[in-house]
Amino acid sequence: MSTVTNIESVLQEKRIFPPPPEFSAKAHIQSEAELERLRAEAHADPEAFWARMAEELHWFKKWDTVLKWDPPHAEWFGGGLINISYNCLDRHLSTWRRNKAALIWEGEPGETRTYTYQQLHTEVCKFANVLKHAGVMRGDRVALYMPLIPELAISMLACARIGATHSVVFGGFSSAALIDRINDASCKVVVTADGGWRRGKEVKLKAAVDEAVKETPSVTACIVVRRTGSQQEMQDGRDFWWHDLMETVETDCAAEELDSEHPLYILYTSGTTGKPKGILHTTAGYLLQAHLTTKWVFDLKDEDLYWCTADIGWVTGHSYVVYGPLSNGATVLMYEGAPNFPEPDRFWSMIEKHRVNIFYTAPTAIRAFIKWGDSWPLKHDLSSLRLLGTVGEPINPEAWMWYHRTIGKERCPIVDTWWQTETGAIMITPIPGATPTKPGSGTKPFPGIEPDIMTREGKSVGPNEGGYLVLKRPWPSMLRTIWGDDERYKQQYWSQIDGIYFAGDGARRDPDGYFWIMGRIDDVINVSGHRLGTAEIESALVSHATVAEAAVVARPDELKGSGIVAFVTLEGSHSPSEALNQELRAHVVKEIGALARPDEIRFTDALPKTRSGKIMRRLLREIATSGTVAGDVTTLEDFSVLEKLRAEEE
Ligand code: PRX
């Protein structure tokens, strides 16, 4: 599947799937007309709409103003006092949900643990006290580098409870990447585990933390969950076992009354230039939109078992494994490991075993399931499912149809949800009881969200014309800034088209007003639904002693969406070899993590540049994809470079 054919097949897409009437009859939002009324209400007076919705949350003190918009800085629910941990836990304790399962967790080896809301509350209070004893105060940052285990959710909720700002770092990132993230936010404490299980192997986390903390002066303590039981070196006075600390603390810890705009978390994501950006989310607005989208988009009911397969290291896990579902009082299934361990039917066997009702996963996973063959899902009873979702990248219509037929048995609506780390919550999406879906389209905006498609000059384009996806109005769960770099925040998101949020995606809108996302239009690569900046991979390569210059581009990939191709020029005294090729790929893994490993490295004498010295990535993309260059080359400084690259291809 190339991006180009994807867009073409999308253009031909005529199929339309109305919501099943029996689904709509029981849904929170039951018809298109009802949804349109909500959209119209929100459009006419967005502040009144969001304020009405905010009544669903628990407030210690209600807000004075709904929105203060001083572009590009927003303050939502100013004057309000609130706590997310309280909203996700305490408020359920005075209801029948007290003894309802909040989390059902399954480890990769197969063991399970269940926490009721009451039990989760106790664990969170205890860990909040542990953090306080470790000297963590309101406003301090805590790094969480953990497998997908309940203690990760507990740590997040404990931070939120005392007003500490968490920074979850995906367990697949290397220690070098962890160093940058800890230092950027000056984290005081790191919470980790000995390791986690992935495809039967231990992913060693504590060892990576040991490496990292040599270079992170802000860290005073490291708290370690015993997960795998592997041997660990615990440094006296710095390293503590989670289970030891949890034994010594009180079981109660009042939730702090925090300002609406109190920093809740930082989550790093890749951008077009330089190092990853620390996206900052704050409390009340984030919670409101995570809460409301979970309820409406997943049509969440109390009796549902809800499973979002995302790792909590990504924003999807923050909003749709932890905060959104728990604030709705849902029962969340969490799974630690790989979808194909021990066999490629792990997900389907878990759906059958736990009787999962709502299933939210990524197109890259769906493409892998298709490749592994229908026999795996067909072996299992999937009749408990009533709703399916996807997120992370465009889903090609054929993968959508497979999901619809083979998993949903043509019975379950599919919600294809577009959003970003920066948006904090779902922005463009079907509402399953109301929106007729078209395979490959995220359909229409959530009420209160105002996307558009524009030219670089800020002019809206007509139906079926491609352009830049933008958001014209502030929304409650929007990022507030880039941690420590407000200039970059302004420049990156709000100045490409003055005063309008620039998402970095290309899109078009069809004559029915449905949005079709075409993918990133900047130097960000979406590999298996994970964002990587070409600049980051390039700087990892250039940090190797043999490399003079590197340019990284995406190449369409059947399974991962995009593969990574690196063009590398070597320092004079070095020459290309297979050994060096392997070494450079391993070097990128060490600097960033396995997800950034280039699929291919091409050694070249020179890179194609413009007269002003800018690398012409577009040409490299063409060469990496088709082997030739058909596009405009008039700005190229040295044509012989192109000839050489073509020759190297042959
Ligand atoms: O390119 C879009 C793609 O993923 C990007 C956001 O990545 P990230 O911040 O890592 O968050 C992923 C999970 C929310 C977007 O700019 N993307 C996300 N969802 C979709 C999508 N592309 C098409 N369709 C989607 N449903």
XYZ file of C-alpha atoms and ligand atoms in Angstrom:
676
model
C 0.000 0.000 0.000
C 1.620 3.246 -1.014
C 0.363 6.523 0.372
C -0.514 7.538 -3.143
C -2.640 4.479 -3.911
C -4.188 4.839 -0.496
C -5.401 8.325 -1.347
C -6.608 7.150 -4.744
C -8.548 4.218 -3.376
C -10.001 6.486 -0.740
C -11.169 8.795 -3.494
C -13.076 5.938 -5.069
C -14.617 4.892 -1.786
C -18.403 4.869 -2.139
C -19.451 2.415 0.552
C -21.400 3.777 3.453
C -22.452 2.000 6.636
C -25.312 3.450 8.655
C -25.293 2.692 12.388
C -27.148 -0.562 13.149
C -30.627 0.421 14.438
C -30.340 -1.879 17.468
C -27.085 -0.104 18.389
C -28.575 3.366 17.984
C -31.625 2.474 20.051
C -29.479 2.020 23.148
C -26.765 4.582 22.422
C -25.963 7.768 24.355
C -26.478 9.690 21.105
C -29.082 7.926 19.016
C -29.313 9.737 15.694
C -27.571 12.064 13.316
C -30.216 14.682 14.087
C -29.408 14.535 17.792
C -25.702 14.795 17.057
C -26.268 17.721 14.704
C -28.208 19.504 17.448
C -25.234 19.087 19.783
C -22.859 20.339 17.089
C -25.079 23.335 16.426
C -25.330 24.122 20.141
C -21.549 23.919 20.510
C -20.949 25.946 17.362
C -23.289 28.730 18.407
C -21.855 29.072 21.912
C -18.876 26.797 22.533
C -18.233 28.095 26.026
C -21.794 27.431 27.122
C -21.608 23.943 25.609
C -18.370 23.001 27.369
C -19.604 24.537 30.617
C -22.771 22.443 30.425
C -20.668 19.336 29.842
C -18.275 20.238 32.679
C -21.174 19.762 35.099
C -20.515 16.023 34.703
C -17.216 16.350 36.562
C -16.633 16.683 40.274
C -15.406 20.148 41.284
C -14.156 21.241 44.703
C -14.962 24.704 43.446
C -16.655 25.644 40.160
C -14.866 27.840 37.630
C -15.255 31.628 37.313
C -14.600 31.844 33.559
C -14.973 29.072 31.006
C -12.287 30.259 28.602
C -9.687 32.959 28.552
C -8.166 32.934 25.088
C -5.081 34.976 24.632
C -3.859 33.371 21.408
C -2.170 30.974 21.390
C -2.571 30.556 25.144
C -5.773 29.204 26.594
C -6.998 29.039 30.134
C -10.023 26.767 30.594
C -12.266 26.862 33.644
C -10.165 29.516 35.386
C -10.875 29.829 39.099
C -12.028 26.201 39.353
C -10.542 23.682 41.778
C -10.491 20.038 40.767
C -8.514 16.792 41.002
C -8.354 14.131 38.280
C -7.520 11.319 40.672
C -10.588 12.266 42.701
C -12.706 12.239 39.544
C -11.356 8.843 38.473
C -11.635 7.189 41.874
C -13.158 8.867 44.910
C -16.362 9.962 43.291
C -17.235 6.373 42.407
C -16.773 5.231 45.995
C -20.006 6.762 47.185
C -21.924 4.891 44.441
C -22.596 1.231 43.646
C -19.408 1.287 41.574
C -17.297 1.084 44.716
C -16.961 -2.669 44.254
C -17.034 -2.632 40.473
C -13.882 -3.770 38.653
C -11.928 -0.728 37.539
C -8.960 -2.596 36.056
C -8.689 -6.152 34.854
C -5.088 -6.748 33.971
C -3.532 -9.672 32.156
C 0.227 -10.175 32.046
C 1.854 -11.635 28.974
C 2.613 -14.931 30.737
C -1.138 -15.172 31.419
C -1.710 -14.237 35.051
C -4.521 -11.805 35.850
C -5.181 -9.208 38.533
C -8.367 -7.283 39.161
C -8.745 -4.024 41.065
C -12.101 -2.696 42.129
C -12.522 1.061 42.374
C -12.125 0.746 46.147
C -8.936 -1.292 45.808
C -7.492 0.995 43.165
C -8.252 3.977 45.369
C -6.341 2.397 48.260
C -3.318 1.590 46.093
C -3.282 5.094 44.623
C -3.529 6.717 48.059
C -0.705 4.561 49.336
C 1.551 5.340 46.414
C 0.729 9.039 46.692
C 2.011 8.821 50.271
C 5.129 7.000 49.067
C 5.803 9.845 46.641
C 5.313 12.416 49.372
C 7.777 10.574 51.600
C 10.222 10.601 48.712
C 10.007 14.391 48.774
C 7.717 14.841 45.770
C 5.668 18.007 46.112
C 2.944 19.709 44.158
C 4.441 20.851 40.827
C 7.401 18.434 40.883
C 7.938 16.141 37.903
C 8.054 12.351 38.133
C 9.263 10.094 35.313
C 7.413 6.805 34.792
C 9.340 4.236 32.744
C 7.340 1.070 33.151
C 5.764 -1.927 31.461
C 2.018 -2.029 30.933
C 1.181 -3.107 34.476
C -1.390 -1.746 36.941
C 1.354 0.051 38.873
C 1.779 2.399 35.919
C -1.845 3.566 36.121
C -1.522 3.687 39.908
C 1.582 5.895 39.627
C -0.132 8.303 37.233
C -3.173 8.632 39.448
C -0.957 9.045 42.532
C 0.947 11.888 40.865
C -2.309 13.536 39.819
C -3.599 13.140 43.359
C -0.819 15.210 44.925
C -0.373 17.629 42.024
C 2.901 16.176 40.762
C 3.320 16.253 36.975
C 4.032 12.878 35.422
C 6.133 12.203 32.384
C 5.553 8.695 31.086
C 8.392 7.444 28.898
C 7.502 4.472 26.691
C 9.360 1.349 27.860
C 10.629 0.751 24.312
C 12.777 3.886 24.418
C 16.479 3.483 25.137
C 18.319 4.855 28.150
C 19.720 7.669 25.988
C 16.178 8.768 25.132
C 15.228 8.456 28.791
C 18.111 10.756 29.807
C 16.907 13.531 27.496
C 13.353 13.268 28.749
C 14.270 13.193 32.431
C 16.617 16.136 32.056
C 14.282 18.231 29.953
C 11.674 18.131 32.722
C 14.124 17.891 35.663
C 12.291 14.888 37.095
C 12.850 14.305 40.781
C 11.871 10.645 41.005
C 11.836 7.787 38.491
C 9.358 4.956 38.883
C 10.257 1.809 36.977
C 10.176 -1.994 37.164
C 12.845 -4.647 36.998
C 11.463 -5.434 33.562
C 8.377 -6.333 31.583
C 7.432 -9.209 29.283
C 7.328 -8.829 25.519
C 7.117 -11.861 23.235
C 8.352 -14.095 26.019
C 11.482 -12.039 26.636
C 12.231 -9.692 29.472
C 12.502 -6.023 28.490
C 15.009 -4.794 31.033
C 13.927 -1.450 32.366
C 15.815 -0.999 35.625
C 19.121 -1.623 33.808
C 18.275 1.210 31.400
C 17.379 3.470 34.322
C 20.718 2.648 35.997
C 22.471 3.811 32.846
C 20.324 6.912 32.583
C 20.558 8.188 36.141
C 24.320 8.548 35.826
C 23.478 11.582 33.714
C 20.333 12.938 35.319
C 21.346 15.086 38.285
C 17.769 15.991 39.209
C 16.832 12.411 40.177
C 16.967 11.728 43.903
C 15.170 8.383 44.066
C 14.223 5.438 41.906
C 11.262 3.274 42.860
C 11.217 -0.213 41.362
C 8.245 -2.534 40.911
C 9.127 -6.220 41.060
C 7.539 -7.572 37.903
C 9.751 -10.206 36.323
C 11.769 -11.131 39.409
C 15.109 -10.825 37.617
C 18.187 -10.017 39.666
C 18.672 -6.279 40.285
C 21.402 -4.127 41.697
C 19.745 -1.767 44.113
C 21.828 1.256 44.973
C 21.599 2.059 48.646
C 19.839 5.318 49.408
C 18.710 5.798 45.796
C 16.821 2.666 44.760
C 13.766 1.372 46.633
C 11.433 -1.531 46.021
C 7.844 -0.467 45.465
C 6.516 -3.278 47.694
C 8.757 -2.271 50.589
C 7.688 1.360 50.485
C 3.993 0.480 50.118
C 4.108 -1.474 53.364
C 5.075 1.483 55.450
C 2.546 4.140 54.438
C -0.958 5.220 55.421
C -3.819 3.982 53.274
C -5.450 7.367 53.013
C -4.335 10.469 51.192
C -6.694 13.328 50.455
C -6.732 14.534 46.847
C -5.238 18.025 46.516
C -7.565 20.771 45.377
C -5.774 21.894 42.228
C -6.304 24.821 39.878
C -7.985 23.890 36.618
C -4.798 24.742 34.771
C -2.495 22.763 37.066
C 0.062 20.821 34.917
C -1.095 17.211 34.798
C 1.463 15.638 32.519
C 4.214 16.070 30.000
C 4.398 13.618 27.142
C 7.208 13.778 24.612
C 6.467 13.513 20.945
C 8.482 13.974 17.799
C 8.451 17.111 15.745
C 10.014 18.329 12.557
C 13.194 19.644 14.068
C 15.552 18.919 16.897
C 14.733 17.048 20.036
C 11.320 15.691 21.041
C 8.811 18.192 22.324
C 7.397 17.910 25.818
C 3.688 18.382 25.228
C 2.111 19.856 28.341
C -1.440 18.995 29.328
C -3.245 20.527 32.254
C -6.057 19.338 34.458
C -9.693 20.361 34.031
C -10.032 20.882 30.281
C -8.077 17.721 29.572
C -10.230 15.678 31.895
C -13.433 17.103 30.481
C -12.659 16.208 26.886
C -11.107 12.821 27.733
C -14.218 12.060 29.792
C -16.794 13.185 27.261
C -15.150 11.639 24.191
C -14.783 8.298 26.000
C -18.456 8.345 26.855
C -19.817 9.380 23.462
C -17.297 7.943 20.993
C -17.146 4.533 22.686
C -20.764 4.763 23.779
C -19.536 3.510 27.101
C -22.011 1.803 29.414
C -21.515 0.635 32.952
C -21.807 -3.028 32.050
C -19.184 -2.855 29.261
C -15.746 -4.366 29.336
C -13.623 -1.866 27.455
C -10.214 -2.631 25.957
C -7.860 -0.122 24.390
C -4.727 -1.992 23.353
C -2.433 1.063 23.340
C 0.613 1.226 25.555
C 0.293 3.859 28.250
C 3.598 5.258 26.987
C 1.590 6.966 24.228
C -1.147 9.544 24.507
C -3.833 7.006 23.592
C -2.996 5.123 26.756
C -3.163 8.286 28.843
C -6.566 9.402 27.600
C -8.228 6.099 26.722
C -6.707 3.492 29.032
C -6.501 5.587 32.173
C -8.176 8.979 32.507
C -11.197 8.868 30.172
C -12.471 5.392 31.083
C -11.850 5.653 34.821
C -13.529 9.029 35.110
C -16.546 7.348 33.500
C -16.422 4.509 36.034
C -15.658 1.943 33.324
C -14.115 -1.497 33.606
C -10.856 -1.374 31.694
C -8.955 -4.373 30.393
C -5.181 -3.911 30.316
C -2.762 -6.311 28.635
C 0.984 -6.231 29.131
C 2.401 -7.942 26.091
C 2.486 -8.602 22.360
C -0.541 -9.447 20.168
C 1.177 -12.545 18.788
C 2.361 -14.214 21.963
C 2.294 -17.130 22.376
C 0.320 -17.307 19.105
C -1.132 -14.703 16.730
C -4.577 -15.088 18.310
C -3.732 -13.632 21.704
C -6.069 -10.654 21.300
C -8.953 -12.807 20.044
C -8.497 -15.335 22.799
C -8.530 -12.518 25.363
C -11.689 -11.045 23.847
C -13.329 -14.458 24.128
C -12.034 -15.145 27.613
C -12.918 -11.779 29.167
C -15.996 -11.149 26.986
C -14.726 -7.784 25.755
C -17.418 -5.425 24.430
C -15.454 -2.440 23.110
C -12.128 -2.887 21.337
C -9.872 0.019 20.297
C -6.640 -0.670 18.413
C -4.341 0.644 15.668
C -4.396 0.154 11.878
C -0.871 -1.262 11.989
C -2.119 -4.049 14.290
C -5.064 -4.673 11.966
C -2.723 -5.006 8.987
C -0.624 -7.511 10.953
C -3.748 -9.548 11.809
C -4.692 -9.622 8.129
C -1.242 -10.894 7.279
C -1.337 -13.597 9.960
C -4.544 -14.948 8.449
C -8.245 -15.227 9.193
C -7.944 -18.612 10.842
C -6.740 -16.971 14.072
C -9.761 -14.779 14.762
C -12.109 -17.413 13.320
C -11.047 -19.840 16.034
C -12.663 -17.623 18.673
C -16.087 -16.510 19.781
C -16.045 -12.743 19.311
C -19.776 -12.292 19.813
C -19.324 -10.152 22.927
C -17.934 -7.300 20.794
C -20.326 -4.450 20.069
C -18.012 -1.614 19.003
C -14.614 -1.366 17.301
C -12.239 1.564 17.077
C -8.996 2.554 15.383
C -6.460 5.308 15.942
C -2.971 6.378 15.076
C -2.807 6.548 11.294
C -5.040 6.445 8.255
C -6.725 3.074 7.880
C -6.893 1.882 4.308
C -10.434 0.963 3.276
C -9.568 -2.691 2.708
C -8.203 -3.033 6.240
C -11.341 -1.282 7.498
C -13.509 -3.789 5.595
C -11.549 -6.715 7.027
C -12.014 -5.330 10.541
C -15.709 -4.834 9.841
C -16.270 -8.354 8.476
C -13.826 -10.603 10.249
C -13.806 -9.041 13.700
C -17.047 -7.064 13.816
C -19.047 -9.709 11.876
C -20.723 -6.798 10.052
C -22.507 -6.032 13.306
C -20.226 -3.607 15.132
C -19.842 0.045 14.186
C -16.228 1.176 13.666
C -15.041 4.488 15.064
C -11.980 5.779 13.185
C -10.754 8.486 15.547
C -8.391 11.261 14.470
C -6.446 13.134 17.097
C -2.883 13.779 18.308
C -0.706 13.934 21.401
C -1.207 17.682 21.152
C -4.993 17.579 20.990
C -5.182 15.389 24.115
C -8.479 13.829 23.076
C -10.399 12.648 20.025
C -11.265 15.465 17.591
C -12.679 13.952 14.386
C -14.682 10.769 14.761
C -17.903 8.968 14.097
C -20.362 8.818 16.986
C -21.335 5.156 16.694
C -25.092 5.340 17.183
C -25.417 8.404 14.979
C -22.845 8.694 12.180
C -22.972 6.662 8.962
C -19.365 5.571 8.404
C -17.297 5.376 5.237
C -14.263 3.047 5.277
C -11.138 5.173 5.638
C -12.779 8.376 6.835
C -12.756 9.747 10.376
C -16.065 11.328 9.327
C -16.886 14.571 11.160
C -15.743 16.683 14.091
C -16.755 15.987 17.657
C -19.209 18.658 18.906
C -17.333 21.826 19.856
C -14.388 21.086 17.543
C -13.910 23.246 14.449
C -11.488 21.733 11.951
C -10.988 23.056 8.451
C -8.782 22.374 5.466
C -6.745 25.293 4.259
C -4.027 26.389 1.905
C -0.724 27.658 3.327
C -2.185 31.135 2.969
C -5.071 30.301 5.279
C -7.793 30.007 2.652
C -10.387 27.242 3.080
C -10.364 24.827 0.177
C -13.379 23.390 -1.608
C -14.814 19.867 -1.475
C -12.340 17.120 -2.386
C -9.436 19.551 -2.572
C -6.417 18.560 -0.532
C -4.893 20.940 1.991
C -3.623 21.391 5.529
C -5.740 20.174 8.400
C -6.230 22.985 10.921
C -8.304 23.681 14.031
C -9.879 27.090 14.149
C -10.946 27.270 17.763
C -9.299 26.425 21.072
C -10.573 23.214 22.691
C -10.480 22.134 26.351
C -7.875 19.338 26.073
C -5.494 21.267 23.830
C -1.807 21.305 24.683
C -0.935 24.430 26.652
C 2.672 24.773 25.560
C 5.854 22.842 24.885
C 7.583 22.316 28.200
C 10.330 24.894 28.548
C 9.944 26.192 25.007
C 6.938 28.424 24.522
C 8.506 30.011 21.438
C 8.598 26.645 19.715
C 4.969 26.118 20.719
C 3.937 29.373 19.090
C 6.047 28.884 16.037
C 5.261 25.234 15.378
C 1.536 25.203 15.865
C 0.166 28.728 15.604
C 2.239 30.716 13.161
C 2.191 28.569 10.022
C -1.245 30.082 9.477
C -1.544 32.990 11.834
C -3.643 32.281 14.923
C -4.862 28.902 13.671
C -3.709 25.518 14.979
C -1.682 23.668 12.391
C -1.940 19.902 12.855
C 0.813 18.833 10.459
C -1.536 16.501 8.543
C -2.817 16.716 5.008
C -6.528 16.085 4.471
C -9.521 16.659 2.259
C -13.228 16.941 2.904
C -15.715 15.224 0.633
C -18.988 16.788 -0.539
C -20.771 15.264 2.506
C -18.383 17.115 4.818
C -16.486 13.944 5.768
C -12.788 14.347 6.558
C -10.216 12.066 4.939
C -6.796 12.284 6.563
C -3.942 11.736 4.147
C -1.077 11.601 6.654
C 1.748 13.840 7.785
C 2.905 16.574 5.477
C 5.939 17.497 7.562
C 9.147 15.658 8.363
C 7.470 13.341 10.809
C 7.261 9.636 10.022
C 4.406 7.549 11.352
C 5.861 4.077 11.942
C 3.291 1.584 13.217
C 1.282 4.511 14.539
C 4.284 5.921 16.409
C 5.579 9.330 15.568
C 9.259 9.766 14.825
C 10.959 12.921 13.652
C 13.369 12.463 10.759
C 15.593 15.039 12.473
C 15.894 12.868 15.570
C 16.965 9.789 13.628
C 19.368 11.910 11.584
C 21.010 13.333 14.669
C 21.297 9.842 16.158
C 23.110 8.722 12.985
C 25.369 11.753 12.875
C 26.368 11.146 16.486
C 28.178 8.014 15.248
C 31.881 8.666 14.658
C 31.859 7.441 11.038
C 28.905 9.496 9.801
C 29.320 12.885 8.161
C 25.753 13.554 7.159
C 22.446 11.755 7.135
C 18.996 12.276 5.661
C 16.061 10.147 6.712
C 12.842 9.661 4.756
C 9.753 7.486 4.909
C 8.946 4.752 2.455
C 5.466 3.198 2.316
C 5.360 -0.111 4.147
C 2.627 -2.733 3.917
C 2.584 -3.409 7.627
C 3.993 -0.448 9.471
C 2.444 2.276 7.331
C 5.887 3.782 6.841
C 9.346 2.305 6.843
C 12.510 4.300 7.542
C 15.207 4.773 4.914
C 18.407 6.584 5.863
C 20.801 8.075 3.309
C 24.215 8.353 4.896
C 27.472 9.943 3.817
C 30.559 8.783 5.672
C 33.540 10.692 6.994
C 36.413 10.557 4.472
C 38.413 7.802 6.112
C 35.515 5.334 6.313
C 33.980 3.217 3.628
C 30.634 1.455 3.416
C 30.333 -2.138 4.572
C 27.649 -4.534 5.713
C 29.185 -4.487 9.205
C 28.931 -0.708 9.344
C 25.372 -0.872 8.066
C 24.437 -3.165 10.961
C 26.385 -1.041 13.415
C 24.598 2.141 12.397
C 21.196 0.526 12.699
C 22.120 -0.710 16.180
C 23.390 2.755 17.030
C 19.990 4.288 16.286
C 18.370 1.670 18.536
C 20.763 2.640 21.305
C 20.141 6.354 20.866
C 16.361 6.255 20.505
C 14.921 2.755 20.739
C 14.034 -0.214 18.547
C 11.056 1.562 17.011
C 13.424 3.980 15.248
C 15.682 1.315 13.686
C 16.107 2.161 9.970
C 14.748 -0.489 7.627
C 17.461 0.384 5.189
C 20.653 2.400 5.180
C 21.976 3.635 1.876
C 25.502 4.913 1.737
C 26.044 7.746 -0.710
C 28.818 10.181 -1.594
C 26.602 13.220 -1.350
C 23.043 14.253 -0.599
C 20.866 16.254 -2.973
C 20.648 19.852 -1.767
C 19.229 23.142 -2.814
C 21.511 26.068 -3.504
C 20.874 27.279 0.021
C 22.063 23.945 1.394
C 18.717 22.418 2.384
C 18.525 18.672 1.858
C 15.861 17.875 -0.723
C 14.079 15.116 1.145
C 11.345 15.013 -1.447
C 13.827 13.648 -3.972
C 15.133 11.133 -1.500
C 11.580 10.023 -0.753
C 11.006 9.443 -4.430
C 14.226 7.499 -4.759
C 13.486 5.428 -1.666
C 9.958 4.681 -2.896
C 10.170 4.266 -6.641
C 13.865 4.399 -7.414
C 13.492 7.387 -9.717
C 12.737 11.079 -9.539
C 9.822 12.350 -11.537
C 9.236 15.628 -9.674
C 10.661 19.069 -10.187
C 14.449 19.240 -9.739
C 15.103 22.808 -10.823
C 16.244 23.893 -7.362
C 18.826 21.126 -7.113
C 22.330 22.465 -6.785
C 24.325 19.561 -8.171
C 22.626 17.265 -10.656
C 25.388 14.694 -10.570
C 24.297 13.761 -7.028
C 20.985 12.594 -8.368
C 22.641 10.580 -11.098
C 24.800 8.859 -8.515
C 21.858 8.069 -6.267
C 20.025 6.580 -9.227
C 23.088 4.605 -10.190
C 23.392 3.289 -6.636
C 19.782 2.195 -6.865
C 20.448 0.070 -9.952
O -0.938 11.866 11.316
C -1.981 11.735 12.261
C -2.003 10.321 12.784
O -1.219 10.326 13.959
C -0.732 11.647 14.231
C -0.711 11.876 15.719
O 0.201 11.002 16.305
P 0.357 10.944 17.870
O 0.520 12.320 18.408
O 1.427 9.964 18.151
O -1.014 10.410 18.396
C -1.485 9.168 17.949
C -2.728 8.794 18.715
C -3.718 9.860 18.865
C -1.681 12.548 13.507
O -1.106 13.803 13.239
N -3.360 9.862 13.118
C -3.871 9.652 14.345
N -5.125 9.149 14.262
C -5.427 9.058 12.954
C -4.307 9.528 12.223
N -4.318 9.574 10.878
C -5.442 9.170 10.247
N -6.536 8.699 10.871
C -6.580 8.620 12.212
N -7.657 8.130 12.812
